[in-house]
Every structure is written in structure tokens, then in C-alpha cells.
């Protein structure tokens, strides 16, 4: 029963899910969480947050969505909105943690270090853009690749047995499926990069 509901909600466009969730449809809300939660979690972790802070950033992004549901100008892009909001929350949390627990000053910095330092924000923007392109490529994939790659990103320590149980496949299939999915993902990313 739950699988059938999940399958039905999987076919609903994100903008329609957002509208339904705004009108109190719990199944639509659950579908949004299922569809975008992994990308949000990965985004928060990619900003350098630990598990607890990443969870806080994701929760804050969901709260912002709840507060802003009626004001989102492009409901069809709710996934991008959620990932962007998660990134902002993660950066805000990371900044607060740095202020609360500053890193000890280095004993002595080389004279050339100030001239060659690259601003952290520039690399953060580039990393976030790259992560966004990668997640869009994952989202464009068919099952079981989409779910397997999401799980690999959000639960990197999950063993083959746990992945197999979560995906409903034999444990011996996980490795070959992972290899095929990564090859497909690489092809998608390379094709999109060549088209840019």
C-alpha cells in the first residue's frame, strides 16, 4: 500500500506537490521530503557541517518552506529552492560555529600566503554549483540508479546488506548495479558538460 502511494506521488510534479502540501496534504509533504531530503542533506554536509548541524540546516530549510509556501514564485523549482535554502542555512550555521569555536591561530604564516589565498566563498560557490549539477543529473536517472546514488551519498557508511534491503534487491546485485549507475551518471555529466 505504501509503495503504491509512493509510486503514485513520484509521478506528481514538484510544483503540484508544493501546492497540495500548502493545502494541508500530508502525503504531498511526505513526497517532497522523500524527493528532496537526500539532496538537502548532502548539500548541508558538503558545506562542512557535522551530522547534527546538517540536520539543523535541513530542518531550518523545511521550516523556511513552511513559512514561505504561498510566496514561492516558481513552485516547479521547489527542489532548487530547498537546496539553495539548505545551503544558506548551512553556511549560516557554519559561520556561527566558527565564531563560537574559532580555530587556533597558526604559529606563523608564510609571507606569500596572503597573496595566494583564494576566498572560501568562491570555492563554496563553485562546489555548490558543481553539486547542484551532479544532483540534477542523479535526479534525471531512472530507478534503481536514482535511489541507489542518493543512498550512497546520504549514508556513505551503509553496507551492501543495508543498501540491498533498502532498495529491495539481492545483496549480490548492489555492486554491479552501483558500477552501472556510476557509469551512467558519468556519461550524463560528461554529455551535459560538453553541451555547455
Coordinates of C-alpha atoms in Angstrom, one line a residue:
X1 CA 0.0 0.0 0.0
X2 CA 2.7 2.5 1.0
X3 CA 4.8 1.5 -2.1
X4 CA 1.8 2.2 -4.4
X5 CA 1.3 5.6 -2.8
X6 CA 5.0 6.4 -3.0
X7 CA 4.9 5.4 -6.7
X8 CA 1.8 7.5 -7.4
X9 CA 3.4 10.5 -5.7
X10 CA 6.6 10.0 -7.6
X11 CA 4.9 10.9 -10.8
X12 CA 3.5 14.2 -9.4
X13 CA 5.4 17.3 -10.5
X14 CA 7.2 19.1 -7.7
X15 CA 5.1 22.3 -8.1
X16 CA 1.9 20.3 -7.8
X17 CA 3.2 18.6 -4.6
X18 CA 4.0 22.1 -3.2
X19 CA 0.5 23.4 -3.9
X20 CA -1.0 20.2 -2.4
X21 CA 1.2 20.4 0.7
X22 CA 0.3 24.1 1.1
X23 CA -3.3 23.0 1.3
X24 CA -2.6 20.5 4.0
X25 CA -2.0 17.3 2.0
X26 CA 0.3 15.3 4.3
X27 CA 1.1 12.8 1.5
X28 CA 2.3 15.6 -0.7
X29 CA 4.5 16.9 2.1
X30 CA 5.9 13.4 2.7
X31 CA 6.6 13.1 -1.1
X32 CA 8.5 16.4 -1.0
X33 CA 10.6 15.2 1.9
X34 CA 11.2 11.9 0.2
X35 CA 12.1 13.5 -3.1
X36 CA 14.4 16.3 -1.9
X37 CA 15.5 15.3 1.6
X38 CA 18.6 13.5 0.4
X39 CA 19.8 16.3 -1.8
X40 CA 19.3 18.8 1.1
X41 CA 21.2 16.6 3.5
X42 CA 24.1 16.2 1.0
X43 CA 24.2 19.9 0.4
X44 CA 24.4 20.6 4.1
X45 CA 27.2 18.1 4.6
X46 CA 29.0 19.5 1.6
X47 CA 29.2 22.8 3.4
X48 CA 31.3 21.1 6.0
X49 CA 28.7 20.5 8.7
X50 CA 28.7 17.6 11.0
X51 CA 25.6 15.3 11.1
X52 CA 23.8 17.3 13.9
X53 CA 24.4 20.7 12.3
X54 CA 23.5 19.3 8.9
X55 CA 20.2 18.0 10.4
X56 CA 19.6 21.5 11.9
X57 CA 20.2 23.2 8.5
X58 CA 17.8 20.8 6.7
X59 CA 15.2 21.3 9.4
X60 CA 15.6 25.1 9.1
X61 CA 15.1 24.9 5.3
X62 CA 11.9 22.9 5.8
X63 CA 10.7 25.5 8.2
X64 CA 11.5 28.2 5.7
X65 CA 9.5 26.3 3.1
X66 CA 6.6 26.0 5.5
X67 CA 6.8 29.8 6.2
X68 CA 7.1 30.7 2.5
X69 CA 4.8 28.2 0.8
X70 CA 2.4 30.7 -0.6
X71 CA 5.2 33.1 -1.7
X72 CA 7.4 30.8 -3.8
X73 CA 7.4 32.4 -7.3
X74 CA 8.4 29.3 -9.1
X75 CA 6.7 26.3 -7.5
X76 CA 8.1 23.9 -10.2
X77 CA 11.6 24.7 -8.9
X78 CA 10.9 23.9 -5.3
X79 CA 13.7 21.4 -5.3
X80 CA 16.2 24.0 -6.3
X81 CA 14.7 26.4 -3.7
X82 CA 15.1 23.8 -1.0
X83 CA 18.7 23.0 -1.9
X84 CA 19.6 26.7 -2.1
X85 CA 17.8 27.5 1.2
X86 CA 19.6 24.5 2.8
X87 CA 23.0 25.8 1.5
X88 CA 22.3 29.2 3.0
X89 CA 21.2 27.8 6.3
X90 CA 24.3 25.5 6.4
X91 CA 26.6 28.5 5.6
X92 CA 24.9 30.5 8.3
X93 CA 25.3 27.6 10.8
X94 CA 29.0 27.0 9.8
X95 CA 29.7 30.7 10.3
X96 CA 28.1 30.7 13.7
X97 CA 30.1 27.6 14.7
X98 CA 33.3 29.3 13.6
X99 CA 32.5 32.4 15.7
X100 CA 31.6 30.2 18.7
X101 CA 34.7 28.0 18.4
X102 CA 37.4 29.9 16.4
X103 CA 40.2 27.8 15.1
X104 CA 43.5 28.4 16.8
X105 CA 45.8 30.9 15.0
X106 CA 48.7 29.3 13.2
X107 CA 52.1 29.8 14.8
X108 CA 53.4 31.6 11.8
X109 CA 52.0 32.1 8.3
X110 CA 54.3 32.3 5.3
X111 CA 54.6 35.8 3.8
X112 CA 53.2 34.7 0.4
X113 CA 50.1 33.1 1.9
X114 CA 48.1 36.3 1.9
X115 CA 48.8 36.9 -1.7
X116 CA 47.8 33.4 -2.8
X117 CA 44.8 32.7 -0.6
X118 CA 41.6 32.0 -2.5
X119 CA 38.4 33.3 -0.8
X120 CA 36.5 30.5 0.8
X121 CA 33.2 31.9 -0.6
X122 CA 34.4 31.4 -4.2
X123 CA 35.3 27.8 -3.7
X124 CA 32.0 27.3 -1.8
X125 CA 30.0 28.7 -4.7
X126 CA 31.9 26.6 -7.2
X127 CA 31.4 23.5 -5.1
X128 CA 27.7 24.2 -4.6
X129 CA 27.3 24.8 -8.4
X130 CA 29.0 21.5 -9.1
X131 CA 27.0 19.7 -6.5
X132 CA 23.8 21.1 -8.0
X133 CA 24.7 19.9 -11.5
X134 CA 25.5 16.5 -10.1
X135 CA 22.3 16.2 -8.2
X136 CA 20.3 17.3 -11.2
X137 CA 22.0 14.5 -13.2
X138 CA 21.1 12.0 -10.5
X139 CA 17.5 13.2 -10.4
X140 CA 17.3 12.6 -14.2
X141 CA 18.2 9.0 -13.8
X142 CA 15.8 6.1 -13.7
X143 CA 15.4 3.7 -10.8
X144 CA 17.2 1.9 -9.2
X145 CA 20.1 4.2 -10.0
X146 CA 18.5 7.4 -8.6
X147 CA 17.7 5.8 -5.2
X148 CA 21.0 3.9 -5.0
X149 CA 23.1 7.0 -5.7
X150 CA 21.0 9.0 -3.2
X151 CA 21.6 6.4 -0.5
X152 CA 25.3 6.2 -1.3
X153 CA 25.5 10.0 -0.9
X154 CA 23.4 10.3 2.2
X155 CA 24.5 7.1 4.0
X156 CA 28.1 6.5 2.8
X157 CA 28.8 4.1 5.6
X158 CA 25.8 1.8 4.8
X159 CA 27.0 -1.6 3.9
X160 CA 25.9 -3.7 0.9
X161 CA 23.3 -5.6 3.1
X162 CA 21.6 -2.3 4.2
X163 CA 21.6 -0.9 0.7
X164 CA 20.2 -4.1 -0.7
X165 CA 17.5 -4.2 2.0
X166 CA 16.6 -0.6 1.5
X167 CA 16.4 -1.0 -2.3
X168 CA 14.7 -4.4 -2.2
X169 CA 17.4 -6.1 -4.3
X170 CA 19.7 -9.1 -3.7
X171 CA 23.0 -8.1 -1.9
X172 CA 25.0 -9.5 -4.8
X173 CA 23.4 -7.1 -7.2
X174 CA 24.4 -3.9 -5.4
X175 CA 28.0 -3.8 -6.6
X176 CA 27.3 -4.4 -10.3
X177 CA 24.3 -2.0 -10.1
X178 CA 26.4 0.6 -8.5
X179 CA 29.1 0.3 -11.2
X180 CA 26.4 0.6 -14.0
X181 CA 24.8 3.6 -12.3
X182 CA 28.1 5.4 -11.8
X183 CA 29.0 4.8 -15.5
X184 CA 25.6 6.2 -16.5
X185 CA 26.0 9.2 -14.2
X186 CA 29.5 9.9 -15.6
X187 CA 28.0 9.8 -19.1
X188 CA 25.2 12.2 -18.2
X189 CA 27.6 14.6 -16.6
X190 CA 30.1 14.5 -19.4
X191 CA 27.4 15.0 -22.0
X192 CA 25.9 18.0 -20.2
X193 CA 29.4 19.5 -19.7
X194 CA 30.2 19.1 -23.4
X195 CA 26.9 20.8 -24.2
X196 CA 27.7 23.9 -22.0

